[in-house]
GROMACS .gro file of C-alpha atoms in nm:
model
  194
    1UNK     CA    1  -3.045   0.680   0.846
    2UNK     CA    2  -2.745   0.482   0.972
    3UNK     CA    3  -2.826   0.190   0.741
    4UNK     CA    4  -2.846   0.422   0.442
    5UNK     CA    5  -2.514   0.583   0.532
    6UNK     CA    6  -2.353   0.240   0.573
    7UNK     CA    7  -2.487   0.132   0.232
    8UNK     CA    8  -2.349   0.447   0.070
    9UNK     CA    9  -2.013   0.404   0.243
   10UNK     CA   10  -1.995   0.038   0.137
   11UNK     CA   11  -2.074   0.134  -0.224
   12UNK     CA   12  -1.821   0.418  -0.227
   13UNK     CA   13  -1.554   0.192  -0.075
   14UNK     CA   14  -1.619  -0.075  -0.335
   15UNK     CA   15  -1.615   0.183  -0.614
   16UNK     CA   16  -1.285   0.326  -0.491
   17UNK     CA   17  -1.142  -0.025  -0.465
   18UNK     CA   18  -1.237  -0.092  -0.827
   19UNK     CA   19  -1.092   0.243  -0.934
   20UNK     CA   20  -0.759   0.184  -0.757
   21UNK     CA   21  -0.753  -0.172  -0.892
   22UNK     CA   22  -0.797  -0.042  -1.247
   23UNK     CA   23  -0.530   0.221  -1.180
   24UNK     CA   24  -0.300  -0.056  -1.056
   25UNK     CA   25  -0.354  -0.267  -1.368
   26UNK     CA   26  -0.339   0.029  -1.606
   27UNK     CA   27  -0.021   0.164  -1.452
   28UNK     CA   28   0.147  -0.176  -1.471
   29UNK     CA   29   0.054  -0.237  -1.834
   30UNK     CA   30   0.127   0.112  -1.968
   31UNK     CA   31   0.450   0.152  -1.774
   32UNK     CA   32   0.598  -0.180  -1.882
   33UNK     CA   33   0.506  -0.118  -2.247
   34UNK     CA   34   0.633   0.242  -2.243
   35UNK     CA   35   0.961   0.307  -2.423
   36UNK     CA   36   1.042   0.637  -2.252
   37UNK     CA   37   1.313   0.708  -2.000
   38UNK     CA   38   1.301   0.616  -1.631
   39UNK     CA   39   1.397   0.881  -1.375
   40UNK     CA   40   1.468   0.858  -1.005
   41UNK     CA   41   1.555   1.119  -0.745
   42UNK     CA   42   1.817   1.068  -0.478
   43UNK     CA   43   1.940   1.300  -0.206
   44UNK     CA   44   2.282   1.133  -0.187
   45UNK     CA   45   2.461   1.385  -0.406
   46UNK     CA   46   2.218   1.678  -0.420
   47UNK     CA   47   2.484   1.929  -0.312
   48UNK     CA   48   2.773   1.770  -0.501
   49UNK     CA   49   2.935   1.912  -0.809
   50UNK     CA   50   2.916   1.696  -1.120
   51UNK     CA   51   3.219   1.849  -1.290
   52UNK     CA   52   3.439   1.555  -1.186
   53UNK     CA   53   3.160   1.320  -1.276
   54UNK     CA   54   2.994   1.034  -1.098
   55UNK     CA   55   3.035   0.676  -1.209
   56UNK     CA   56   2.714   0.667  -1.408
   57UNK     CA   57   2.585   0.383  -1.623
   58UNK     CA   58   2.557   0.406  -2.000
   59UNK     CA   59   2.276   0.635  -2.115
   60UNK     CA   60   2.222   0.789  -1.770
   61UNK     CA   61   2.174   1.164  -1.749
   62UNK     CA   62   2.237   1.328  -1.409
   63UNK     CA   63   2.132   1.666  -1.274
   64UNK     CA   64   2.288   1.782  -0.948
   65UNK     CA   65   2.040   2.063  -0.894
   66UNK     CA   66   1.750   1.818  -0.874
   67UNK     CA   67   1.952   1.517  -0.753
   68UNK     CA   68   1.789   1.330  -1.038
   69UNK     CA   69   1.910   1.039  -1.251
   70UNK     CA   70   1.741   0.949  -1.581
   71UNK     CA   71   1.807   0.634  -1.785
   72UNK     CA   72   1.731   0.688  -2.154
   73UNK     CA   73   1.691   0.322  -2.254
   74UNK     CA   74   1.601   0.142  -1.931
   75UNK     CA   75   1.624  -0.233  -1.893
   76UNK     CA   76   1.322  -0.441  -1.797
   77UNK     CA   77   1.459  -0.461  -1.442
   78UNK     CA   78   1.492  -0.081  -1.419
   79UNK     CA   79   1.140  -0.033  -1.553
   80UNK     CA   80   1.008  -0.290  -1.304
   81UNK     CA   81   1.198  -0.123  -1.017
   82UNK     CA   82   1.049   0.212  -1.117
   83UNK     CA   83   0.709   0.046  -1.111
   84UNK     CA   84   0.790  -0.099  -0.769
   85UNK     CA   85   0.787   0.256  -0.636
   86UNK     CA   86   0.423   0.302  -0.737
   87UNK     CA   87   0.235  -0.027  -0.737
   88UNK     CA   88   0.269  -0.155  -0.378
   89UNK     CA   89   0.067   0.133  -0.231
   90UNK     CA   90  -0.200   0.097  -0.501
   91UNK     CA   91  -0.226  -0.276  -0.431
   92UNK     CA   92  -0.249  -0.224  -0.055
   93UNK     CA   93  -0.514   0.046  -0.104
   94UNK     CA   94  -0.718  -0.178  -0.333
   95UNK     CA   95  -0.710  -0.471  -0.093
   96UNK     CA   96  -0.790  -0.257   0.211
   97UNK     CA   97  -1.083  -0.085   0.039
   98UNK     CA   98  -1.224  -0.417  -0.084
   99UNK     CA   99  -1.196  -0.566   0.262
  100UNK     CA  100  -1.356  -0.256   0.418
  101UNK     CA  101  -1.648  -0.278   0.171
  102UNK     CA  102  -1.696  -0.645   0.262
  103UNK     CA  103  -1.686  -0.553   0.631
  104UNK     CA  104  -1.958  -0.291   0.583
  105UNK     CA  105  -2.172  -0.535   0.383
  106UNK     CA  106  -2.146  -0.782   0.672
  107UNK     CA  107  -2.257  -0.507   0.911
  108UNK     CA  108  -2.560  -0.443   0.689
  109UNK     CA  109  -2.650  -0.813   0.661
  110UNK     CA  110  -2.588  -0.932   1.018
  111UNK     CA  111  -2.556  -0.623   1.236
  112UNK     CA  112  -2.246  -0.462   1.384
  113UNK     CA  113  -2.189  -0.691   1.683
  114UNK     CA  114  -2.142  -1.032   1.527
  115UNK     CA  115  -1.856  -1.274   1.513
  116UNK     CA  116  -1.828  -1.230   1.134
  117UNK     CA  117  -1.786  -0.854   1.163
  118UNK     CA  118  -1.530  -0.896   1.443
  119UNK     CA  119  -1.328  -1.143   1.232
  120UNK     CA  120  -1.339  -0.917   0.925
  121UNK     CA  121  -1.230  -0.616   1.131
  122UNK     CA  122  -0.940  -0.817   1.273
  123UNK     CA  123  -0.840  -0.936   0.925
  124UNK     CA  124  -0.855  -0.577   0.791
  125UNK     CA  125  -0.634  -0.465   1.079
  126UNK     CA  126  -0.376  -0.735   1.008
  127UNK     CA  127  -0.382  -0.649   0.638
  128UNK     CA  128  -0.298  -0.287   0.714
  129UNK     CA  129  -0.054  -0.359   0.998
  130UNK     CA  130   0.148  -0.611   0.794
  131UNK     CA  131   0.088  -0.468   0.447
  132UNK     CA  132   0.215  -0.119   0.532
  133UNK     CA  133   0.575  -0.215   0.619
  134UNK     CA  134   0.585  -0.472   0.337
  135UNK     CA  135   0.472  -0.212   0.081
  136UNK     CA  136   0.713   0.042   0.231
  137UNK     CA  137   1.000  -0.204   0.208
  138UNK     CA  138   0.921  -0.292  -0.155
  139UNK     CA  139   0.906   0.078  -0.246
  140UNK     CA  140   1.230   0.155  -0.061
  141UNK     CA  141   1.413  -0.145  -0.206
  142UNK     CA  142   1.294  -0.065  -0.559
  143UNK     CA  143   1.412   0.294  -0.527
  144UNK     CA  144   1.749   0.190  -0.386
  145UNK     CA  145   1.803  -0.073  -0.656
  146UNK     CA  146   1.704   0.171  -0.930
  147UNK     CA  147   1.951   0.434  -0.806
  148UNK     CA  148   2.221   0.169  -0.773
  149UNK     CA  149   2.158   0.045  -1.126
  150UNK     CA  150   2.212   0.395  -1.267
  151UNK     CA  151   2.498   0.509  -1.043
  152UNK     CA  152   2.654   0.207  -0.872
  153UNK     CA  153   2.853   0.403  -0.615
  154UNK     CA  154   2.554   0.616  -0.515
  155UNK     CA  155   2.312   0.334  -0.434
  156UNK     CA  156   2.229   0.276  -0.070
  157UNK     CA  157   2.079  -0.012   0.118
  158UNK     CA  158   1.707  -0.074   0.113
  159UNK     CA  159   1.492   0.148   0.329
  160UNK     CA  160   1.130   0.145   0.438
  161UNK     CA  161   0.927   0.440   0.315
  162UNK     CA  162   0.569   0.553   0.335
  163UNK     CA  163   0.315   0.635   0.604
  164UNK     CA  164   0.426   0.386   0.869
  165UNK     CA  165   0.177   0.534   1.116
  166UNK     CA  166  -0.078   0.313   0.938
  167UNK     CA  167   0.072   0.022   1.133
  168UNK     CA  168  -0.079   0.172   1.448
  169UNK     CA  169  -0.418   0.208   1.280
  170UNK     CA  170  -0.401  -0.155   1.170
  171UNK     CA  171  -0.309  -0.274   1.519
  172UNK     CA  172  -0.593  -0.067   1.664
  173UNK     CA  173  -0.835  -0.242   1.427
  174UNK     CA  174  -0.694  -0.581   1.534
  175UNK     CA  175  -0.747  -0.492   1.900
  176UNK     CA  176  -1.100  -0.362   1.836
  177UNK     CA  177  -1.183  -0.681   1.646
  178UNK     CA  178  -1.062  -0.893   1.938
  179UNK     CA  179  -1.264  -0.681   2.183
  180UNK     CA  180  -1.574  -0.714   1.963
  181UNK     CA  181  -1.526  -1.091   1.941
  182UNK     CA  182  -1.511  -1.117   2.321
  183UNK     CA  183  -1.823  -0.899   2.346
  184UNK     CA  184  -2.006  -1.126   2.103
  185UNK     CA  185  -1.908  -1.434   2.304
  186UNK     CA  186  -2.020  -1.271   2.629
  187UNK     CA  187  -2.354  -1.174   2.474
  188UNK     CA  188  -2.405  -1.531   2.345
  189UNK     CA  189  -2.320  -1.673   2.689
  190UNK     CA  190  -2.564  -1.429   2.852
  191UNK     CA  191  -2.840  -1.518   2.607
  192UNK     CA  192  -2.773  -1.887   2.671
  193UNK     CA  193  -2.816  -1.850   3.048
  194UNK     CA  194  -3.139  -1.650   3.031
   0.00000   0.00000   0.00000
């Protein structure tokens, strides 16, 4: 029963990884080839009145009720920065799901308490622990740059956004991988002495 569940979970994880990977590629291609406007929301001036006007770039439409800026004919950099708010999380999800599927396949092939499984669990933990703040920084920087490109005075410094609690989950996986590796070594030492 457990083996069947692990096989199903490995297959579902791999399928989801492929789906998010295709979403990543499709979003990148369609967004860069799109000729529509690029919009970004900012809370900097949500309660401000626009009657005096903000120093907006050419072709930028601003709405104070939604704190939203829209560029009618965005540059390649603006389109890429808009994409930078979406793609990092898709990429991190794809990589984490692929690595998780590989981890589960190793469990099926070799058993749960092996050095290979411990190493893959540690690597998955590091991927999540390091990838989460990196993706959050890329998203925050892209958003800040995009706002600054549309309304230069409104732009703020880069921030880190996203579910940063995932760092703790990643570090927990790193610790569990290290504990499993020590357990594997102890078991091998015990088998060697008997």
